[in-house]
Amino acid sequence: LYGSGVLPAHFFAVDPDSGTQHYVGQVGGGEVYSMLPHGEQLLLAAYSGLAPLMRFDPRRPFAPGSSAESNPVLVTYPEQVSSWRPMAMIAGRQGDVYLGAVSGYGTLGGPLTIWNPTTDRLESFPHLIPDQSVVTLAMVGDLVAGGTSVGGGGGSRPTQSEARLFLWDPRSRQLLFETVPVASARDLTDLIPAPNGLLFGIADGATLFVFDCGASTIVHTALLPFRGVPYNSVALGPDGNIWGLANKGIFRIDPRTYEVRLMAEAPEPVTAGFALAGDRLYFACGARLWRYTLARDPVISPTMPPVSA
């Protein structure tokens, strides 16, 4: 497991079985907001990092730089903004990676960015939804589904009042569809497609919404039985359910019935995530890393042994 500290961006690794920690190195003064395994590399997207984007090979020694022999390789491009907050990163079709970010200091319109890690070719699309930041992403067939926040970089003032859900075509580079999934919501997160073809997401950390991509319509909304979620911390579990993090603990969504249930309460507020490997879910409470084994029965359990302190 790999993770990042905050201010500065201490990059570390943890053996998930033994809990043994390994300090890799510092990758900037800010933090890594998103990580994505991609082939034999780990892709990093950072706020105030050594570079906005980095390619790390876990098999090689830490030696950051811009040459092909560096590790991580620092990836820069003309449109980069070091103060962006790259909150979403997903693998797309044909080797491309898609990123969504809150815009830099004092600005609105955080971009959707396309990155090909093989060639390091980049394209950036700011203001895809005018004056809104792209902050959550999911692949729906060959299309990119995205959700926004009305907020921008520190010091900016929103001009929009409702966050939007959209579908974007990577081939034509065109926005195909957009809607307000939850009236008056200002932030969306946790977009995730289910095997039944529906797209799930959370608005303002309080409301579940379900989108039928084929019919292009919202088919369900409901208040959650808790409030507050870390950004983009959900995954499809081996049981076919959606598992995710709330500030209060671990939740499960049944994609067939839309039932949301808090499965376990954390011993302290959950502040970050997220990794799901088999039936083991890893998350952070402050500077502590915790492990939770997915429950087969809906039992609230306060016992979550820390991987390490």
CSV table of C-alpha atoms in Angstrom, one decimal:
chain,number,residue,atom,x,y,z
A,1,LEU,CA,0.0,0.0,0.0
A,2,TYR,CA,1.2,3.5,-0.8
A,3,GLY,CA,0.2,6.8,0.8
A,4,SER,CA,1.1,10.4,1.1
A,5,GLY,CA,1.6,12.7,4.1
A,6,VAL,CA,0.3,16.3,4.0
A,7,LEU,CA,2.5,19.4,4.0
A,8,PRO,CA,5.0,18.1,3.1
A,9,ALA,CA,4.2,15.2,0.8
A,10,HIS,CA,6.0,12.3,2.5
A,11,PHE,CA,5.6,9.3,0.3
A,12,PHE,CA,5.5,6.0,2.1
A,13,ALA,CA,4.7,2.3,1.7
A,14,VAL,CA,3.1,-0.2,4.1
A,15,ASP,CA,3.2,-4.0,3.8
A,16,PRO,CA,-0.5,-4.9,4.3
A,17,ASP,CA,0.1,-8.2,5.9
A,18,SER,CA,2.8,-7.3,8.5
A,19,GLY,CA,2.1,-3.6,8.9
A,20,THR,CA,5.8,-2.9,8.2
A,21,GLN,CA,6.3,0.7,7.0
A,22,HIS,CA,8.9,2.0,4.5
A,23,TYR,CA,9.6,5.7,3.9
A,24,VAL,CA,10.1,6.1,0.2
A,25,GLY,CA,10.9,9.9,-0.1
A,26,GLN,CA,9.4,13.4,-0.3
A,27,VAL,CA,7.5,14.2,-3.5
A,28,GLY,CA,6.7,17.8,-2.8
A,29,GLY,CA,5.7,20.4,-0.3
A,30,GLY,CA,1.9,19.7,-0.5
A,31,GLU,CA,0.3,16.3,-0.8
A,32,VAL,CA,-0.6,13.6,-3.3
A,33,TYR,CA,-4.3,13.8,-3.8
A,34,SER,CA,-4.8,10.8,-6.1
A,35,MET,CA,-2.9,7.5,-6.8
A,36,LEU,CA,-3.6,4.9,-9.5
A,37,PRO,CA,-1.9,1.6,-10.3
A,38,HIS,CA,-1.2,1.5,-14.0
A,39,GLY,CA,0.6,-1.5,-15.4
A,40,GLU,CA,3.8,-1.8,-13.4
A,41,GLN,CA,3.8,1.8,-12.3
A,42,LEU,CA,2.0,3.9,-9.7
A,43,LEU,CA,0.7,7.2,-11.0
A,44,LEU,CA,0.6,10.2,-8.7
A,45,ALA,CA,-1.3,13.4,-9.0
A,46,ALA,CA,-0.2,16.1,-6.5
A,47,TYR,CA,-1.0,19.5,-5.2
A,48,SER,CA,2.2,21.5,-4.8
A,49,GLY,CA,4.3,18.4,-5.7
A,50,LEU,CA,7.7,18.1,-7.4
A,51,ALA,CA,5.5,18.0,-10.5
A,52,PRO,CA,1.7,17.9,-10.9
A,53,LEU,CA,1.9,14.4,-12.2
A,54,MET,CA,4.5,11.6,-11.5
A,55,ARG,CA,5.2,8.0,-12.6
A,56,PHE,CA,6.7,5.8,-9.9
A,57,ASP,CA,8.1,2.3,-10.4
A,58,PRO,CA,8.0,0.4,-7.1
A,59,ARG,CA,10.7,-1.9,-8.2
A,60,ARG,CA,13.4,0.8,-8.6
A,61,PRO,CA,15.1,3.1,-6.1
A,62,PHE,CA,13.6,6.5,-5.3
A,63,ALA,CA,15.4,9.1,-7.5
A,64,PRO,CA,12.9,11.8,-8.7
A,65,GLY,CA,13.7,13.7,-11.9
A,66,SER,CA,12.7,14.4,-15.4
A,67,SER,CA,14.8,11.9,-17.3
A,68,ALA,CA,13.6,8.4,-18.4
A,69,GLU,CA,15.9,6.9,-15.7
A,70,SER,CA,14.3,9.0,-12.9
A,71,ASN,CA,12.0,7.5,-10.3
A,72,PRO,CA,9.4,8.9,-10.1
A,73,VAL,CA,9.5,10.6,-13.5
A,74,LEU,CA,8.2,14.1,-13.1
A,75,VAL,CA,5.6,15.0,-15.7
A,76,THR,CA,5.0,18.6,-16.6
A,77,TYR,CA,3.0,20.4,-19.3
A,78,PRO,CA,2.2,23.9,-20.4
A,79,GLU,CA,-1.3,24.1,-18.9
A,80,GLN,CA,-0.2,22.8,-15.5
A,81,VAL,CA,-1.2,24.6,-12.3
A,82,SER,CA,0.7,23.4,-9.2
A,83,SER,CA,-2.0,24.6,-6.8
A,84,TRP,CA,-4.7,22.4,-8.4
A,85,ARG,CA,-6.3,19.7,-6.2
A,86,PRO,CA,-6.4,16.5,-8.4
A,87,MET,CA,-9.2,14.7,-6.5
A,88,ALA,CA,-10.0,12.1,-9.1
A,89,MET,CA,-8.0,9.8,-11.3
A,90,ILE,CA,-9.3,6.8,-13.2
A,91,ALA,CA,-8.1,4.4,-16.0
A,92,GLY,CA,-9.8,4.9,-19.3
A,93,ARG,CA,-9.8,3.1,-22.7
A,94,GLN,CA,-6.6,2.6,-24.8
A,95,GLY,CA,-4.2,3.4,-22.0
A,96,ASP,CA,-5.5,6.9,-21.3
A,97,VAL,CA,-6.0,8.1,-17.7
A,98,TYR,CA,-8.5,10.8,-16.8
A,99,LEU,CA,-8.1,13.3,-14.0
A,100,GLY,CA,-10.5,15.7,-12.3
A,101,ALA,CA,-9.3,18.6,-10.2
A,102,VAL,CA,-10.3,21.6,-8.2
A,103,SER,CA,-8.8,24.7,-9.9
A,104,GLY,CA,-5.8,26.6,-8.6
A,105,TYR,CA,-5.8,29.5,-6.2
A,106,GLY,CA,-8.2,32.3,-7.0
A,107,THR,CA,-9.7,30.6,-10.0
A,108,LEU,CA,-12.8,28.6,-11.0
A,109,GLY,CA,-13.3,25.9,-13.6
A,110,GLY,CA,-11.1,23.0,-12.5
A,111,PRO,CA,-10.2,20.9,-15.5
A,112,LEU,CA,-10.8,17.4,-16.9
A,113,THR,CA,-7.3,16.3,-17.9
A,114,ILE,CA,-6.4,13.4,-20.2
A,115,TRP,CA,-2.9,11.8,-19.6
A,116,ASN,CA,-1.3,9.0,-21.6
A,117,PRO,CA,1.4,7.7,-19.3
A,118,THR,CA,3.1,5.9,-22.1
A,119,THR,CA,3.8,9.0,-24.1
A,120,ASP,CA,3.1,11.6,-21.4
A,121,ARG,CA,0.8,13.4,-23.9
A,122,LEU,CA,-1.7,15.6,-22.0
A,123,GLU,CA,-4.8,17.5,-22.8
A,124,SER,CA,-6.7,19.8,-20.4
A,125,PHE,CA,-10.3,20.9,-20.6
A,126,PRO,CA,-11.1,23.6,-18.0
A,127,HIS,CA,-14.6,25.0,-17.6
A,128,LEU,CA,-16.1,21.8,-19.0
A,129,ILE,CA,-19.0,22.8,-16.8
A,130,PRO,CA,-18.6,26.6,-16.7
A,131,ASP,CA,-17.1,27.9,-13.4
A,132,GLN,CA,-17.2,24.4,-11.8
A,133,SER,CA,-14.5,21.9,-10.9
A,134,VAL,CA,-14.5,18.3,-12.0
A,135,VAL,CA,-14.0,16.3,-8.7
A,136,THR,CA,-15.2,12.8,-9.3
A,137,LEU,CA,-15.0,10.4,-12.3
A,138,ALA,CA,-16.1,7.0,-13.5
A,139,MET,CA,-16.0,5.1,-16.8
A,140,VAL,CA,-19.4,4.2,-18.2
A,141,GLY,CA,-18.8,2.0,-21.2
A,142,ASP,CA,-16.7,4.1,-23.5
A,143,LEU,CA,-17.9,7.4,-21.9
A,144,VAL,CA,-16.5,9.4,-19.0
A,145,ALA,CA,-19.0,10.2,-16.3
A,146,GLY,CA,-18.1,13.1,-14.1
A,147,GLY,CA,-19.4,15.1,-11.2
A,148,THR,CA,-18.5,18.6,-10.2
A,149,SER,CA,-18.2,21.0,-7.3
A,150,VAL,CA,-19.3,24.6,-7.5
A,151,GLY,CA,-16.1,25.6,-5.6
A,152,GLY,CA,-12.8,26.6,-7.0
A,153,GLY,CA,-9.3,27.3,-5.7
A,154,GLY,CA,-8.7,29.1,-2.4
A,155,GLY,CA,-9.8,32.7,-2.6
A,156,SER,CA,-12.3,32.2,-5.4
A,157,ARG,CA,-16.0,32.9,-5.1
A,158,PRO,CA,-18.5,30.4,-6.7
A,159,THR,CA,-20.8,31.8,-9.4
A,160,GLN,CA,-22.8,28.6,-9.7
A,161,SER,CA,-25.2,27.2,-7.1
A,162,GLU,CA,-25.7,23.5,-8.1
A,163,ALA,CA,-23.2,20.7,-8.8
A,164,ARG,CA,-23.7,18.8,-12.0
A,165,LEU,CA,-23.4,15.2,-13.3
A,166,PHE,CA,-22.2,14.9,-16.9
A,167,LEU,CA,-21.3,12.4,-19.6
A,168,TRP,CA,-18.3,13.1,-21.9
A,169,ASP,CA,-17.2,11.4,-25.1
A,170,PRO,CA,-13.4,10.9,-25.2
A,171,ARG,CA,-13.5,10.2,-29.0
A,172,SER,CA,-15.3,13.4,-30.0
A,173,ARG,CA,-14.0,15.4,-27.0
A,174,GLN,CA,-17.6,16.5,-26.6
A,175,LEU,CA,-19.9,17.0,-23.6
A,176,LEU,CA,-23.0,14.8,-24.3
A,177,PHE,CA,-25.2,15.2,-21.3
A,178,GLU,CA,-25.4,17.1,-18.0
A,179,THR,CA,-27.9,17.3,-15.2
A,180,VAL,CA,-28.4,18.3,-11.6
A,181,PRO,CA,-28.7,15.0,-9.7
A,182,VAL,CA,-29.7,16.6,-6.4
A,183,ALA,CA,-31.3,20.0,-6.2
A,184,SER,CA,-29.2,22.6,-4.4
A,185,ALA,CA,-26.2,20.2,-3.8
A,186,ARG,CA,-22.9,22.0,-4.2
A,187,ASP,CA,-20.5,19.0,-4.3
A,188,LEU,CA,-20.6,15.5,-5.8
A,189,THR,CA,-18.3,12.6,-5.0
A,190,ASP,CA,-18.0,8.8,-5.0
A,191,LEU,CA,-19.2,8.1,-8.6
A,192,ILE,CA,-19.1,4.4,-9.2
A,193,PRO,CA,-20.8,2.2,-11.8
A,194,ALA,CA,-22.5,-1.0,-10.6
A,195,PRO,CA,-22.8,-4.3,-12.5
A,196,ASN,CA,-26.4,-3.6,-13.2
A,197,GLY,CA,-25.6,-0.6,-15.4
A,198,LEU,CA,-26.5,2.0,-12.9
A,199,LEU,CA,-24.2,4.8,-11.7
A,200,PHE,CA,-24.1,5.7,-8.0
A,201,GLY,CA,-22.9,8.9,-6.4
A,202,ILE,CA,-23.1,11.0,-3.2
A,203,ALA,CA,-24.1,14.7,-3.1
A,204,ASP,CA,-22.9,17.0,-0.3
A,205,GLY,CA,-21.9,14.0,1.8
A,206,ALA,CA,-25.5,13.5,2.7
A,207,THR,CA,-27.6,12.2,-0.3
A,208,LEU,CA,-27.3,9.1,-2.4
A,209,PHE,CA,-28.3,9.4,-6.0
A,210,VAL,CA,-28.6,6.7,-8.7
A,211,PHE,CA,-28.3,7.5,-12.4
A,212,ASP,CA,-29.5,5.3,-15.3
A,213,CYS,CA,-26.9,5.9,-18.0
A,214,GLY,CA,-29.0,4.3,-20.7
A,215,ALA,CA,-32.1,6.4,-20.0
A,216,SER,CA,-30.1,9.4,-19.0
A,217,THR,CA,-32.2,10.0,-15.9
A,218,ILE,CA,-31.9,10.0,-12.1
A,219,VAL,CA,-33.9,7.0,-10.8
A,220,HIS,CA,-33.4,7.3,-7.1
A,221,THR,CA,-32.3,9.7,-4.4
A,222,ALA,CA,-32.3,9.2,-0.6
A,223,LEU,CA,-30.7,10.7,2.5
A,224,LEU,CA,-27.9,8.7,3.9
A,225,PRO,CA,-28.0,7.3,7.4
A,226,PHE,CA,-24.9,9.3,8.2
A,227,ARG,CA,-23.3,12.6,7.2
A,228,GLY,CA,-19.9,13.3,5.7
A,229,VAL,CA,-17.7,11.2,3.4
A,230,PRO,CA,-14.0,11.4,2.4
A,231,TYR,CA,-13.7,12.2,-1.3
A,232,ASN,CA,-13.8,9.4,-3.8
A,233,SER,CA,-13.5,6.5,-1.4
A,234,VAL,CA,-15.8,3.7,-2.8
A,235,ALA,CA,-15.2,0.5,-4.6
A,236,LEU,CA,-17.1,-2.6,-5.8
A,237,GLY,CA,-16.5,-5.4,-3.3
A,238,PRO,CA,-16.1,-9.1,-4.1
A,239,ASP,CA,-19.7,-9.6,-2.9
A,240,GLY,CA,-21.1,-7.4,-5.6
A,241,ASN,CA,-21.9,-4.6,-3.2
A,242,ILE,CA,-20.5,-1.1,-3.1
A,243,TRP,CA,-18.3,-0.4,-0.1
A,244,GLY,CA,-17.2,3.0,1.0
A,245,LEU,CA,-16.0,5.3,3.7
A,246,ALA,CA,-18.0,7.7,5.8
A,247,ASN,CA,-16.4,10.0,8.4
A,248,LYS,CA,-18.2,7.8,10.9
A,249,GLY,CA,-17.1,4.4,9.6
A,250,ILE,CA,-17.6,1.8,6.8
A,251,PHE,CA,-20.8,1.7,4.7
A,252,ARG,CA,-22.3,-0.7,2.2
A,253,ILE,CA,-24.7,0.0,-0.7
A,254,ASP,CA,-26.7,-2.8,-2.2
A,255,PRO,CA,-26.9,-1.8,-5.9
A,256,ARG,CA,-30.1,-3.8,-6.4
A,257,THR,CA,-32.2,-2.4,-3.6
A,258,TYR,CA,-30.3,0.9,-3.0
A,259,GLU,CA,-30.1,0.1,0.7
A,260,VAL,CA,-27.3,1.9,2.5
A,261,ARG,CA,-26.1,0.5,5.8
A,262,LEU,CA,-23.3,1.6,8.1
A,263,MET,CA,-21.5,-1.7,8.7
A,264,ALA,CA,-19.0,-0.6,11.3
A,265,GLU,CA,-18.2,2.5,13.3
A,266,ALA,CA,-14.6,3.7,13.3
A,267,PRO,CA,-12.9,4.2,16.6
A,268,GLU,CA,-12.1,7.8,15.6
A,269,PRO,CA,-13.2,10.0,12.6
A,270,VAL,CA,-12.2,8.6,9.2
A,271,THR,CA,-10.1,11.3,7.4
A,272,ALA,CA,-8.8,9.6,4.3
A,273,GLY,CA,-8.8,6.5,2.1
A,274,PHE,CA,-9.0,4.4,0.1
A,275,ALA,CA,-7.8,0.9,-0.8
A,276,LEU,CA,-9.7,-2.3,-1.2
A,277,ALA,CA,-7.7,-5.5,-1.8
A,278,GLY,CA,-9.9,-8.6,-1.8
A,279,ASP,CA,-12.0,-8.4,1.4
A,280,ARG,CA,-9.6,-6.0,3.2
A,281,LEU,CA,-10.4,-2.3,3.2
A,282,TYR,CA,-7.7,0.2,4.3
A,283,PHE,CA,-8.2,3.8,5.4
A,284,ALA,CA,-6.7,6.5,7.6
A,285,CYS,CA,-7.8,8.2,10.8
A,286,GLY,CA,-5.4,11.1,11.1
A,287,ALA,CA,-1.9,9.7,10.9
A,288,ARG,CA,-3.1,6.1,11.7
A,289,LEU,CA,-3.7,3.5,9.0
A,290,TRP,CA,-6.5,1.0,9.7
A,291,ARG,CA,-7.7,-2.3,8.2
A,292,TYR,CA,-11.3,-3.6,8.1
A,293,THR,CA,-12.4,-7.0,6.8
A,294,LEU,CA,-15.6,-6.7,4.9
A,295,ALA,CA,-18.5,-8.1,7.0
A,296,ARG,CA,-20.8,-10.8,5.6
A,297,ASP,CA,-23.6,-9.8,8.0
A,298,PRO,CA,-24.8,-6.2,8.7
A,299,VAL,CA,-23.3,-6.0,12.2
A,300,ILE,CA,-21.9,-2.8,13.7
A,301,SER,CA,-18.5,-3.5,15.1
A,302,PRO,CA,-16.3,-1.0,16.9
A,303,THR,CA,-13.2,-3.3,16.6
A,304,MET,CA,-10.8,-2.3,13.8
A,305,PRO,CA,-7.2,-3.3,14.6
A,306,PRO,CA,-4.8,-0.7,13.3
A,307,VAL,CA,-2.2,-1.9,10.7
A,308,SER,CA,0.3,0.4,12.4
A,309,ALA,CA,0.5,3.7,14.4
